[in-house]
Structures are given as structure tokens and as C-alpha cells.
Amino acid sequence: MKGSLLYEGKAKKVYHVTDQPERLILSYKNDATAFNGKKKDQFEGKGRLNNLITSRVFDYLKLHHIPSHFIEALNDTEQLVEKTTIIPLEVVVRNVAAGSITRRLGIEEKTTFTPPIVELFYKKDELDDPIINDVHAYHLTDVSEQELTRIKEMALTINEHLIELFKQAGLQLVDFKLEFGRLKDGTIVLADEISPDTCRLWDLESGQKLDKDVFREGIGDLIETYELILQRLEENTCAK
Ligand code: C5P
């Protein structure tokens, strides 16, 4: 079923599917990178954890009628998805201040944003993924004004669902990054992954950081942390 390699990214390999040209297989790697690839390491089991966490999150979003590329998990490290052309935008939603916004705008960590803030970044490694505005996005990508409005609405709706999902698992959703892609007919759907690599998650009671910041900041064991997230999702949430 798995065909030839189409593309290898920092966290995943993408394969063709034999006889199904409109589908792809995503294979999650054990590599961890931060600061646009400047910090790198390998963690046995990370690919499995991110595949299983992402699959559970996308199943939950499917239940809530969010259109996405996700079809199903195939095994521990691979998932079947609809083929999309990724729009080179990183759509970040922030409920609480952390990470780059604290440095960029001098906002104190833990400041709450009501309503949540949506930011756009241009997905371009050579430029270190710079922050951009809507008009930049029209120039740099093929999205129309209407489509960008819809993408931001979808991001905020996804935020509401994810806040609830992670709350059930005793986690505060601080911020996260989404990517969107176009199906063959041009329809825009949610794509890529949603995992502790792409979300900030803090323990609801202790405030402990339980996401990729443990690797970025060297403050904890990545595999133990991601195991805990998967275990809490499996034990406390109903995704299927
Ligand atoms: O670094 P920053 O604070 O802007 O990140 C905001 C959110 O987006 C974090 O949850 C981070 O993990 C995620 N992110 C990502 N991929 C990037 C940049 C940020 O998943 N390239």
C-alpha cells in the first residue's frame, strides 16, 4: 500500500499510496527540532506518540465536523490522509501569552487573551518563518480574502473544541499552530499535525509545562511528557 517517498520534512516523511493518487501516508519520525532546526535530537518512541496523539485529536475534531485531511491511523507511527497542497501559512492561536509573543511584544507570560489572538506566519525556513499580516498572505500565497477569513474562523472554532478536549485531560491549551491545505477540488481543510510538538499544554493544577518546551528549554523528559499527554487523552476523553 505504501508507495514511494514524496517528501521528507523535519518531523514526518510523506509517502504516495499505491493506486490511490489522492491519498498520502504520513510517517512520524523520532526527530525533535527547535528554533527552526538549530536544536536537534532523536527520541525513541516520539514518532509513535505524536502519531497517536494527532490521530486522537483529529478524530475528535472530525466528530465536531471540522473538515480535515485525516482519514485514519494505520499503525503506531503512520496515518492515512487525503492529499492536499499545503498553504505556506502557520496559523497560530493564543489563549495565554507564552513563547515568541512575550519576546516580540514584551507581554508577560501567562497573560490571558480574551478574545484569543490569531497570528499568521509565513512558512519559509530560509526566512525563519516571519510573522506576516493578511495582505502579505494574499501576496505570498494563493488564498483569497474570503478564504483567509474562513481559515481564521476555522482556527477559532478548532480552538474552542481543543480547549474542551484538553480540559477533560486536565490540561490548559495555551497556544497552538495549525496548517491548512487544499484538496484537488480547491477546498481548504485542516492538515498537518496537532501534538505536543505544535501546542503548548500546561497542567491545569500545577501549571507544569507538558509540551515541546521541555525540549526547547531543556527542563524535562520529552518522552515521559508526551506519554503522559497520550495517557491522559486516552483515559479522560472520548474521541471515537
Ligand atoms: O514560538 P511561538 O510562541 O510563536 O509558537 C506558538 C505555538 O505554535 C506553539 O505552540 C508552538 O509549539 C507552535 N509552533 C509550531 N511550529 C512552528 C512555530 C510554532 O508548531 N514552526
Tab-separated table of N, CA, C and O in Angstrom, residues 1 15 28 32 51-52 69-70 74 82 96 99-100 103 113 133 136 146 162 167 169 174 178 183 199 203 213 230:
chain	number	residue	atom	x	y	z
A	1	MET	N	0.837	-1.214	0.000
A	1	MET	CA	0.000	0.000	0.000
A	1	MET	C	0.875	1.269	0.000
A	1	MET	O	0.612	2.219	-0.696
A	15	TYR	N	4.590	9.677	2.076
A	15	TYR	CA	4.672	8.657	1.027
A	15	TYR	C	3.435	8.679	0.138
A	15	TYR	O	2.326	8.971	0.610
A	28	TYR	N	5.515	9.364	11.039
A	28	TYR	CA	6.066	10.273	12.052
A	28	TYR	C	7.453	9.822	12.483
A	28	TYR	O	7.650	8.668	12.845
A	32	ALA	N	13.419	15.416	16.941
A	32	ALA	CA	12.865	16.645	17.525
A	32	ALA	C	13.754	17.795	17.084
A	32	ALA	O	14.980	17.684	17.128
A	51	ASN	N	2.042	10.497	16.440
A	51	ASN	CA	1.043	9.920	15.527
A	51	ASN	C	-0.234	9.594	16.299
A	51	ASN	O	-1.343	9.935	15.856
A	52	LEU	N	-0.098	8.954	17.454
A	52	LEU	CA	-1.300	8.528	18.192
A	52	LEU	C	-2.038	9.729	18.789
A	52	LEU	O	-3.269	9.770	18.792
A	69	HIS	N	-7.734	16.718	6.526
A	69	HIS	CA	-7.134	15.727	5.625
A	69	HIS	C	-7.131	14.325	6.237
A	69	HIS	O	-6.923	13.344	5.539
A	70	PHE	N	-7.390	14.230	7.530
A	70	PHE	CA	-7.159	12.970	8.261
A	70	PHE	C	-8.183	11.890	7.898
A	70	PHE	O	-9.382	12.142	7.907
A	74	LEU	N	-2.926	4.159	10.670
A	74	LEU	CA	-2.717	2.840	10.057
A	74	LEU	C	-2.000	1.900	11.021
A	74	LEU	O	-2.225	0.698	11.012
A	82	GLU	N	-5.846	12.505	3.228
A	82	GLU	CA	-6.131	12.987	1.872
A	82	GLU	C	-4.950	13.842	1.430
A	82	GLU	O	-4.404	14.622	2.226
A	96	VAL	N	-3.230	32.229	25.932
A	96	VAL	CA	-2.419	32.738	27.046
A	96	VAL	C	-1.040	33.083	26.476
A	96	VAL	O	-0.542	32.391	25.574
A	99	GLY	N	6.026	32.005	24.882
A	99	GLY	CA	6.830	31.890	23.670
A	99	GLY	C	7.080	33.210	22.967
A	99	GLY	O	7.315	34.240	23.615
A	100	SER	N	7.004	33.190	21.633
A	100	SER	CA	7.512	34.325	20.846
A	100	SER	C	6.764	35.630	21.109
A	100	SER	O	7.353	36.705	21.031
A	103	ARG	N	8.332	37.720	23.863
A	103	ARG	CA	9.585	38.403	23.473
A	103	ARG	C	9.302	39.515	22.469
A	103	ARG	O	9.846	40.610	22.546
A	113	PHE	N	-5.538	36.098	26.933
A	113	PHE	CA	-6.063	36.851	25.792
A	113	PHE	C	-7.549	36.529	25.606
A	113	PHE	O	-7.904	35.392	25.290
A	133	ASN	N	1.087	39.866	7.948
A	133	ASN	CA	-0.319	40.248	8.076
A	133	ASN	C	-1.135	39.688	6.905
A	133	ASN	O	-0.588	39.011	6.018
A	136	HIS	N	0.048	40.588	3.349
A	136	HIS	CA	1.220	39.790	2.976
A	136	HIS	C	0.768	38.402	2.506
A	136	HIS	O	1.282	37.866	1.522
A	146	GLN	N	-11.590	36.154	1.268
A	146	GLN	CA	-12.680	35.334	1.832
A	146	GLN	C	-12.139	34.047	2.448
A	146	GLN	O	-12.566	33.633	3.535
A	162	LEU	N	-10.612	22.296	21.001
A	162	LEU	CA	-9.381	21.783	21.629
A	162	LEU	C	-9.283	22.195	23.095
A	162	LEU	O	-8.808	21.416	23.932
A	167	LYS	N	-9.033	20.226	28.329
A	167	LYS	CA	-9.535	20.439	29.699
A	167	LYS	C	-9.946	19.109	30.334
A	167	LYS	O	-9.654	18.833	31.492
A	169	ALA	N	-8.650	16.413	29.852
A	169	ALA	CA	-7.416	15.692	30.185
A	169	ALA	C	-6.598	16.440	31.246
A	169	ALA	O	-5.419	16.113	31.472
A	174	VAL	N	-2.606	26.508	25.922
A	174	VAL	CA	-2.021	27.864	25.947
A	174	VAL	C	-2.007	28.460	24.542
A	174	VAL	O	-2.508	29.557	24.293
A	178	LEU	N	-1.581	25.740	13.509
A	178	LEU	CA	-2.298	24.914	12.534
A	178	LEU	C	-1.757	25.181	11.140
A	178	LEU	O	-1.231	26.266	10.857
A	183	LEU	N	-7.510	20.480	-1.059
A	183	LEU	CA	-7.785	19.223	-1.758
A	183	LEU	C	-7.757	19.489	-3.252
A	183	LEU	O	-7.726	20.644	-3.686
A	199	CYS	N	1.575	22.343	20.068
A	199	CYS	CA	0.704	23.020	21.054
A	199	CYS	C	1.506	23.296	22.320
A	199	CYS	O	2.383	22.508	22.662
A	203	ASP	N	-0.222	21.844	32.733
A	203	ASP	CA	-1.069	21.114	33.680
A	203	ASP	C	-2.041	22.101	34.335
A	203	ASP	O	-1.628	23.161	34.812
A	213	ASP	N	8.170	22.532	24.885
A	213	ASP	CA	9.005	23.449	25.670
A	213	ASP	C	9.946	22.681	26.606
A	213	ASP	O	11.013	23.197	26.959
A	230	LEU	N	-0.623	11.481	26.028
A	230	LEU	CA	-1.399	10.429	25.359
A	230	LEU	C	-2.251	9.666	26.375
A	230	LEU	O	-3.442	9.441	26.155
